[in-house]
mmCIF file of C-alpha atoms in Angstrom:
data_model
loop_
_atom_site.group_PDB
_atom_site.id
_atom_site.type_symbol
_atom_site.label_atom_id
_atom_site.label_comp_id
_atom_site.label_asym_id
_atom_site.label_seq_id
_atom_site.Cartn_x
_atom_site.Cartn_y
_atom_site.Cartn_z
ATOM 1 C CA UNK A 1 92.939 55.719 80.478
ATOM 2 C CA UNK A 2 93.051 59.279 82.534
ATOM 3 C CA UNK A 3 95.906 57.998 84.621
ATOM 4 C CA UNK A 4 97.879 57.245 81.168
ATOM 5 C CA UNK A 5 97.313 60.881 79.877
ATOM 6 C CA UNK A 6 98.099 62.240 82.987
ATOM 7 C CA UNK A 7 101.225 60.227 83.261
ATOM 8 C CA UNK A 8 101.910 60.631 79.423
ATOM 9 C CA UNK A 9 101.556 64.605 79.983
ATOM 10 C CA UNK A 10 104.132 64.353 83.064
ATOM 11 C CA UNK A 11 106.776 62.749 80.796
ATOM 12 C CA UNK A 12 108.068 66.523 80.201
ATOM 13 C CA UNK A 13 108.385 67.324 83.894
ATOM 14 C CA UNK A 14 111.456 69.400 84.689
ATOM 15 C CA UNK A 15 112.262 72.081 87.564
ATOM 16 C CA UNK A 16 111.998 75.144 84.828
ATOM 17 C CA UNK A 17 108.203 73.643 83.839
ATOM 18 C CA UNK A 18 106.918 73.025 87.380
ATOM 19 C CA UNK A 19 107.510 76.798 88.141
ATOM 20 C CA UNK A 20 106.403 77.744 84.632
ATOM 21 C CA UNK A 21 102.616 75.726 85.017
ATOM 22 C CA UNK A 22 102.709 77.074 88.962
ATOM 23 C CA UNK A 23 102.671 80.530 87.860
ATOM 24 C CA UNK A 24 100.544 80.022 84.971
ATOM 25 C CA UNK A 25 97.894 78.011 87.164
ATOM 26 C CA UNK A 26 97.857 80.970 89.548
ATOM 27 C CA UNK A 27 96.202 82.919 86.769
ATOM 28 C CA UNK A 28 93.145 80.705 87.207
ATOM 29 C CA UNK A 29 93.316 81.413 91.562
ATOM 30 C CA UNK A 30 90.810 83.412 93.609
ATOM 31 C CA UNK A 31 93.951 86.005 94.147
ATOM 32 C CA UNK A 32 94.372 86.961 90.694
ATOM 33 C CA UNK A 33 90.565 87.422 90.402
ATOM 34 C CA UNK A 34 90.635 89.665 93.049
ATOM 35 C CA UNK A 35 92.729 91.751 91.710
ATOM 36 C CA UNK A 36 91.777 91.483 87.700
ATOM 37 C CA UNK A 37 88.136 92.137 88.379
ATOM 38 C CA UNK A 38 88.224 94.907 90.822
ATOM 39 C CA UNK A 39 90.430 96.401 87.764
ATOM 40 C CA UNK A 40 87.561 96.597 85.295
ATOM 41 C CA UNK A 41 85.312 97.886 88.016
ATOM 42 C CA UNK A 42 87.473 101.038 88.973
ATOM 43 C CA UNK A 43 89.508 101.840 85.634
ATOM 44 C CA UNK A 44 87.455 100.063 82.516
ATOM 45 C CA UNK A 45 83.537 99.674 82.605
ATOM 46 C CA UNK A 46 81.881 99.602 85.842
ATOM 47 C CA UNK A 47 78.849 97.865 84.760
ATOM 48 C CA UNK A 48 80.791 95.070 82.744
ATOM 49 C CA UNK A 49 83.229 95.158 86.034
ATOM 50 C CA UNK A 50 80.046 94.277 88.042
ATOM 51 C CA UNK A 51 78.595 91.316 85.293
ATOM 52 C CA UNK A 52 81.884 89.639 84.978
ATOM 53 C CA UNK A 53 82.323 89.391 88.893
ATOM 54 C CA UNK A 54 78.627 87.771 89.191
ATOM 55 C CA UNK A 55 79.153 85.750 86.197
ATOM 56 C CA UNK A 56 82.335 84.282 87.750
ATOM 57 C CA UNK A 57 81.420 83.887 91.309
ATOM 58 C CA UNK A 58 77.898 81.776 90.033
ATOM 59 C CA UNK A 59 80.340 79.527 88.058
ATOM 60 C CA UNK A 60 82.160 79.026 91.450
ATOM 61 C CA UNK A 61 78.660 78.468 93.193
ATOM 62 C CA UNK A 62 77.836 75.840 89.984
ATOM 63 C CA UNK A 63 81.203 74.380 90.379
ATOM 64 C CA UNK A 64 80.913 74.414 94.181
ATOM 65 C CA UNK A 65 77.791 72.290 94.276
ATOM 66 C CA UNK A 66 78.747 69.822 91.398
ATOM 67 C CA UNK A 67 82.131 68.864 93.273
ATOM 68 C CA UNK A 68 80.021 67.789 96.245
ATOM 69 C CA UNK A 69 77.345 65.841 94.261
ATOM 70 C CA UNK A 70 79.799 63.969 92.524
ATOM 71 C CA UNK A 71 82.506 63.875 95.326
ATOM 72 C CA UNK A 72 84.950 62.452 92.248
ATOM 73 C CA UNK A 73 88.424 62.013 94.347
ATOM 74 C CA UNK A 74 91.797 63.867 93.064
ATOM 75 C CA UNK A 75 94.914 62.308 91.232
ATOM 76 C CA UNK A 76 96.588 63.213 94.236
ATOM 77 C CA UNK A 77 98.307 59.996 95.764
ATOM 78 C CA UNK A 78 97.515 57.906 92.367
ATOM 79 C CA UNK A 79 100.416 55.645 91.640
ATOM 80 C CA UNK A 80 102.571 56.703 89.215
ATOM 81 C CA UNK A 81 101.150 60.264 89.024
ATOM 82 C CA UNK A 82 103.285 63.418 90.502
ATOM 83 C CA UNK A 83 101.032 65.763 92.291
ATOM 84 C CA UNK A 84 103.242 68.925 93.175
ATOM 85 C CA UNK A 85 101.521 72.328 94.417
ATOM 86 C CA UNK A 86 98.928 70.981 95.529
ATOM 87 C CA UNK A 87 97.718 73.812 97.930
ATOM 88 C CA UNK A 88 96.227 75.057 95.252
ATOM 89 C CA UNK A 89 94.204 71.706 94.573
ATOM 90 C CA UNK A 90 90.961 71.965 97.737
ATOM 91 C CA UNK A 91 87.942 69.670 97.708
ATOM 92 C CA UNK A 92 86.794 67.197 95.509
ATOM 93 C CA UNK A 93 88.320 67.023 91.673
ATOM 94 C CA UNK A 94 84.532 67.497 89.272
ATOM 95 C CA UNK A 95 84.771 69.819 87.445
ATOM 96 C CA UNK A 96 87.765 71.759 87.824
ATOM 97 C CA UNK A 97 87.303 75.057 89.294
ATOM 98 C CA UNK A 98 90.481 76.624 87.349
ATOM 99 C CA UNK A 99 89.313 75.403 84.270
ATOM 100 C CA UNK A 100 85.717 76.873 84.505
ATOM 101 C CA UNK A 101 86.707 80.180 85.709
ATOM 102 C CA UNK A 102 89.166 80.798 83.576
ATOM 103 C CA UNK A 103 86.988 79.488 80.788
ATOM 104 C CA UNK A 104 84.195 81.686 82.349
ATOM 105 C CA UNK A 105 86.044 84.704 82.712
ATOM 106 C CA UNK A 106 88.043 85.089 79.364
ATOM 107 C CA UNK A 107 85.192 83.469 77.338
ATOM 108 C CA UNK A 108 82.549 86.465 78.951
ATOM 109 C CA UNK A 109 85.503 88.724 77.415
ATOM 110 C CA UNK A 110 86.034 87.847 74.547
ATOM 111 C CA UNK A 111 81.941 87.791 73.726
ATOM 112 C CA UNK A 112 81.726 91.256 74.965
ATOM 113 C CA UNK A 113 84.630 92.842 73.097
ATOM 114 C CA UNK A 114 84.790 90.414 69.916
ATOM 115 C CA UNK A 115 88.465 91.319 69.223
ATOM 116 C CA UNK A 116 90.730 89.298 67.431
ATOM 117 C CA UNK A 117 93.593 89.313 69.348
ATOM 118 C CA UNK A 118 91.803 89.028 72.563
ATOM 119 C CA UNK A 119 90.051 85.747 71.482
ATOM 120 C CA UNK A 120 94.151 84.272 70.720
ATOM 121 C CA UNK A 121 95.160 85.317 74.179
ATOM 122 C CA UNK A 122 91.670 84.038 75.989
ATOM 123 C CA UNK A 123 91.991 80.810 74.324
ATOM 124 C CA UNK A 124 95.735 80.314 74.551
ATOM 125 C CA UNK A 125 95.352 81.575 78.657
ATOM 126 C CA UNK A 126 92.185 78.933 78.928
ATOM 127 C CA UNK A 127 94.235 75.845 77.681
ATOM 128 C CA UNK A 128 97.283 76.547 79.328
ATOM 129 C CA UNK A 129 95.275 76.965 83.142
ATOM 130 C CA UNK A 130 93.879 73.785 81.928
ATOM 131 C CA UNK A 131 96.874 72.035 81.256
ATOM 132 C CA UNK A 132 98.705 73.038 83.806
ATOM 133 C CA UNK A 133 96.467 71.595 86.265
ATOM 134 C CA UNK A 134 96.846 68.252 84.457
ATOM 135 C CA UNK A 135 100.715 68.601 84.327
ATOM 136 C CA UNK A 136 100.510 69.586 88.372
ATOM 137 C CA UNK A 137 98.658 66.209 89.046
ATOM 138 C CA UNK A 138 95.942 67.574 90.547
ATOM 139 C CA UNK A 139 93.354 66.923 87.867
ATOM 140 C CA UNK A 140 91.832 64.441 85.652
ATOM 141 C CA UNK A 141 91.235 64.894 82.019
ATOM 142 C CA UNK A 142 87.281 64.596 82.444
ATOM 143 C CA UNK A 143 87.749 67.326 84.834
ATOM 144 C CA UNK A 144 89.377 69.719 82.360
ATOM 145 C CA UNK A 145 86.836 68.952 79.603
ATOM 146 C CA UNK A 146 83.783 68.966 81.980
ATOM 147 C CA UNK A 147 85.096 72.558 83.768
ATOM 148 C CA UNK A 148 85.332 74.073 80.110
ATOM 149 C CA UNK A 149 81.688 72.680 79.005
ATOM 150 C CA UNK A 150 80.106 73.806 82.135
ATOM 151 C CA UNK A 151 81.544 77.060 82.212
ATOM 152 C CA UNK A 152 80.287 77.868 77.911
ATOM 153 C CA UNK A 153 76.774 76.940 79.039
ATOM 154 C CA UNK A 154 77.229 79.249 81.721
ATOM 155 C CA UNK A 155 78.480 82.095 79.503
ATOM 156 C CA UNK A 156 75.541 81.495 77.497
ATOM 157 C CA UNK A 157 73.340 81.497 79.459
ATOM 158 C CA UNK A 158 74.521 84.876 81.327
ATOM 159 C CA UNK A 159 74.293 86.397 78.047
ATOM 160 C CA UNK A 160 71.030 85.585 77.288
ATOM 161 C CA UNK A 161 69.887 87.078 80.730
ATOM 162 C CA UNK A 162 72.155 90.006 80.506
ATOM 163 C CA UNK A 163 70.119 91.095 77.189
ATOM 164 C CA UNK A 164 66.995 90.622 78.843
ATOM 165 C CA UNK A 165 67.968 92.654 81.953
ATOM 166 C CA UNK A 166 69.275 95.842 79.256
ATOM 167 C CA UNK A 167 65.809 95.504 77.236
ATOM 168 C CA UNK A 168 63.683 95.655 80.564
ATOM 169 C CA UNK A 169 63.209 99.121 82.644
ATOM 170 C CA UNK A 170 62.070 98.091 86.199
ATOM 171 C CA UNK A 171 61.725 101.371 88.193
ATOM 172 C CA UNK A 172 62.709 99.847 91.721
ATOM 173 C CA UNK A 173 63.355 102.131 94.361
ATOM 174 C CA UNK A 174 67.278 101.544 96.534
ATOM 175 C CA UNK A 175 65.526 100.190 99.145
ATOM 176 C CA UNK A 176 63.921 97.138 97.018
ATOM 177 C CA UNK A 177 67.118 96.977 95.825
ATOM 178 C CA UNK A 178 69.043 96.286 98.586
ATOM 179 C CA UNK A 179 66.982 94.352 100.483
ATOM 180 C CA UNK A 180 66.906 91.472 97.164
ATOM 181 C CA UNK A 181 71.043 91.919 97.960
ATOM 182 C CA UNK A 182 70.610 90.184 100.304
ATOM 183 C CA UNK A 183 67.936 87.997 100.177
ATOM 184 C CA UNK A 184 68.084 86.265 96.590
ATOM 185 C CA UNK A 185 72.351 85.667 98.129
ATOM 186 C CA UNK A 186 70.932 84.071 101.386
ATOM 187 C CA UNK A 187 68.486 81.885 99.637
ATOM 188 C CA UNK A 188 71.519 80.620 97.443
ATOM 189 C CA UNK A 189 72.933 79.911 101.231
ATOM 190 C CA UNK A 190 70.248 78.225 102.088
ATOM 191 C CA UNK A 191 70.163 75.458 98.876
ATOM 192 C CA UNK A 192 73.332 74.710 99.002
ATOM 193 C CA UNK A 193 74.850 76.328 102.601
ATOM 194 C CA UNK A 194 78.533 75.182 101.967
ATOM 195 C CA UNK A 195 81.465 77.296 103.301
ATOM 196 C CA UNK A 196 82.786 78.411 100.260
ATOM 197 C CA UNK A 197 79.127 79.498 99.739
ATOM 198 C CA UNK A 198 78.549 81.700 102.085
ATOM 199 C CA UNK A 199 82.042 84.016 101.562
ATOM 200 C CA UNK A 200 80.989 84.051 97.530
ATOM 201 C CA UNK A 201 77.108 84.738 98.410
ATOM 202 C CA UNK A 202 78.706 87.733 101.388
ATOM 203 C CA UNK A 203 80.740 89.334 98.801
ATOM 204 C CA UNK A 204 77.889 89.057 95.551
ATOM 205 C CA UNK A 205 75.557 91.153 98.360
ATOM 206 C CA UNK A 206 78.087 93.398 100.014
ATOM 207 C CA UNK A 207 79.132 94.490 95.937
ATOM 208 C CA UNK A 208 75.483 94.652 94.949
ATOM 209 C CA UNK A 209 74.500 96.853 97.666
ATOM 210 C CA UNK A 210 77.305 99.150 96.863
ATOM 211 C CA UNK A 211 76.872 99.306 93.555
ATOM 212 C CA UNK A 212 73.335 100.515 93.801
ATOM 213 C CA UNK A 213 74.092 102.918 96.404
ATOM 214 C CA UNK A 214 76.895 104.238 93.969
ATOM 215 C CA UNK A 215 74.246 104.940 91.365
ATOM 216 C CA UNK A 216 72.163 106.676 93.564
ATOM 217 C CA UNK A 217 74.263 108.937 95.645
ATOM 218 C CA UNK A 218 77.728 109.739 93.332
ATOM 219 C CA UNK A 219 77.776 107.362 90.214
ATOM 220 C CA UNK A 220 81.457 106.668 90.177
ATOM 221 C CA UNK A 221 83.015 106.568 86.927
ATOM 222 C CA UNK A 222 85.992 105.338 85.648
ATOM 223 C CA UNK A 223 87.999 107.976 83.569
ATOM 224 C CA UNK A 224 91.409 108.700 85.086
ATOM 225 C CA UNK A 225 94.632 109.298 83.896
ATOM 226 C CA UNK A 226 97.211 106.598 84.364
ATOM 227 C CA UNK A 227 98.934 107.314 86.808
ATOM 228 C CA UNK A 228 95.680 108.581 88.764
ATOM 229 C CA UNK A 229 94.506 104.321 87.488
ATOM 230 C CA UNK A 230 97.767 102.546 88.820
ATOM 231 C CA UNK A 231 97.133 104.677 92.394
ATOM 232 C CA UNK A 232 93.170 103.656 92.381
ATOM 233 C CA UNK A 233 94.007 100.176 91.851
ATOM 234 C CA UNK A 234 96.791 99.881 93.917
ATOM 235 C CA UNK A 235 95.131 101.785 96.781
ATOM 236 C CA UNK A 236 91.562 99.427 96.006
ATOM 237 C CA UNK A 237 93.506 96.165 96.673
ATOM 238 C CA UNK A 238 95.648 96.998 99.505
ATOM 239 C CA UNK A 239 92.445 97.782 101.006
ATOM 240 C CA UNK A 240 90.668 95.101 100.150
ATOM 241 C CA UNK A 241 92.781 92.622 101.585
ATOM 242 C CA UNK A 242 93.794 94.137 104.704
ATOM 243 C CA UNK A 243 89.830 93.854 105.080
ATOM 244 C CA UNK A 244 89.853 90.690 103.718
ATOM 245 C CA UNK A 245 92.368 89.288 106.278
ATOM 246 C CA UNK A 246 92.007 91.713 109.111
ATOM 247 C CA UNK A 247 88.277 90.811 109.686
ATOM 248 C CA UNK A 248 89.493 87.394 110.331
ATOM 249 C CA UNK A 249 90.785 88.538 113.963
ATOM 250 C CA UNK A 250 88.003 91.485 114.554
ATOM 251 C CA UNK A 251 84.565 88.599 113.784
ATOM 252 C CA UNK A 252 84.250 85.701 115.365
ATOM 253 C CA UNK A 253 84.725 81.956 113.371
ATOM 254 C CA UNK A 254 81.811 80.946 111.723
ATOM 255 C CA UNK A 255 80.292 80.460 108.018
ATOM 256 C CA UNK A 256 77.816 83.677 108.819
ATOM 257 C CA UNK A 257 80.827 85.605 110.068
ATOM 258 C CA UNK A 258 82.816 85.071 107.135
ATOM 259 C CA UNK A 259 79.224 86.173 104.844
ATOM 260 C CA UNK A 260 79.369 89.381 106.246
ATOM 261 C CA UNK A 261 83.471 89.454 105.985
ATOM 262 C CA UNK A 262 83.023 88.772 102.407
ATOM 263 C CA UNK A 263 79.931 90.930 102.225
ATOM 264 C CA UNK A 264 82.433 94.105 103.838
ATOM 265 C CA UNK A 265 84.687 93.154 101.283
ATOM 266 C CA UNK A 266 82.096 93.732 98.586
ATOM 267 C CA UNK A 267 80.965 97.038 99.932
ATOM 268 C CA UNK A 268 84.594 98.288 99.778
ATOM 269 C CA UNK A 269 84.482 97.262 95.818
ATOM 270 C CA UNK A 270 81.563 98.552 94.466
ATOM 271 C CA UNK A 271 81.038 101.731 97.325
ATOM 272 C CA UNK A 272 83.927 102.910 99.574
ATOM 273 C CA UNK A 273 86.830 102.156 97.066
ATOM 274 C CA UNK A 274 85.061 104.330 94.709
ATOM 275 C CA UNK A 275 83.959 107.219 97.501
ATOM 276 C CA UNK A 276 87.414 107.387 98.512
ATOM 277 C CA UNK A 277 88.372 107.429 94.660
ATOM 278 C CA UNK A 278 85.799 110.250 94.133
ATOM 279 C CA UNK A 279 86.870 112.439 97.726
ATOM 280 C CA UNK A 280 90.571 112.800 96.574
ATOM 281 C CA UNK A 281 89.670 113.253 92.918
ATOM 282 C CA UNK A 282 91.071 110.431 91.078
ATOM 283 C CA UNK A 283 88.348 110.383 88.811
ATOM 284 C CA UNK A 284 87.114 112.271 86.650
ATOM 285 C CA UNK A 285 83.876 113.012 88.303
ATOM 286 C CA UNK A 286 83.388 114.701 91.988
ATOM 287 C CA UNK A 287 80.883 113.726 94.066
ATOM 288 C CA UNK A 288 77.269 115.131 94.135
ATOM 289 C CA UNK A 289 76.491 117.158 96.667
#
């Protein structure tokens, strides 16, 4: 029955569609994350910045871990099916990880900014990442559905914590602070110490620490200009993945390695992107001194 929808969707194929669903499953990649939350960090709303990054990265850790319970295999190699681009198509096929994080990600906007328009393009972005991985060949349809489900409870449930986190006042000193960085991360390692696991964990920590640093030392805040927000952003992600991909020949191989590559990689996000922001004023706040 899944093969038949898949090869019932494929019917359409042409050269000017493959390139079309290519680019638009991109929009549901680790790349364009990088780069889209990062921008509502430095330019929008630095808290929401901060929630939609953990929100999204413990939908990848969910996703992660239900891929290896159920080890369901790919449509790649099915008879009859067409699996092109399939680079972007790692690990097992339950749930699929485009699915939920695009589901995760547009879904945790549109809750937070209840717009009209933004719930049309959230929706229409959601169901074309998820068709387009079905078109590619690279998923099921249970994958699709299941990815979407997953990633609403999630949503849900982040909400419902979020609201309890904004009602309570805990007075915890920096210290506290950073040292639960890095230990609630590692003990996420430790249940479930896949690779993937350990970069996501490494970057959740690295941007935590940061971030409460930030609050106690500068407070970086977003108000720029445009042009002085195209230069922050473009400046912030050049950076980030020359770190990123540079680290790879400074640290050795190794899961741990790449936790504290990742974890570098958070620190530049949520502290040094927005020092160097604050030190050549493109902000609207200096630092304190």
């Amino acid at each position: 029955m899944q093969a038949e929808i898949l090869k019932a969707i494929q019917t359409i194929s042409n050269p000017f569609l493959d390139y079309f669903f290519i680019a638009v499953t991109m929009l549901g990649s680790s790349g364009f994350y990088f780069i889209f939350i990062p921008l509502f960090y430095w330019c929008v709303d630095k808290r929401f910045g901060l929630k939609l990054g953990l929100i999204l990265i413990s939908s990848i850790y969910v996703n992660t871990v239900l891929k290896e319970i159920t080890k369901i295999a790919r449509p790649i190699g099915y008879p009859g099916i067409r699996s092109i681009f399939t680079q972007s198509a790692g690990g097992y096929s339950f749930p699929s990880g485009h699915a939920q994080g695009s589901t995760t990600v547009w879904g945790t906007l549109m809750v937070h900014y209840q717009k009209k328009w933004l719930w049309y393009v959230g929706i229409a972005i959601v169901l074309l990442v998820s068709f387009s991985r079905m078109y590619l060949g690279v998923h099921w349809p249970i994958d699709i559905i299941g990815g979407i489900l997953i990633a609403v409870l999630i949503i849900i449930l982040s909400e419902l914590i979020d609201s309890i986190v904004k009602e309570s006042n805990f007075n915890i000193s920096l210290s506290f602070k950073v040292i639960l960085s890095i230990l609630i991360p590692a003990l996420f390692i430790l249940i479930f110490p896949h690779k993937d696991i350990y970069e996501y964990m490494g970057l959740i920590s690295g941007t935590l620490i940061g971030y409460f640093m930030d609050k106690e030392k500068f407070d970086f805040t977003v108000h720029a200009p445009l042009q002085k927000q195209i230069l922050k952003l473009l400046i912030g992600i050049i950076v980030f993945f020359v770190l990123k991909e540079g680290l790879k020949f400074v640290l050795p191989s190794g899961n741990i390695f790449n936790a504290i590559r990742y974890a570098i990689c958070g620190l530049w996000l949520s502290l040094g992107a927005p020092y160097v922001f604050n030190l050549f004023k493109l902000n609207d706040k200096t630092i304190k001194t």
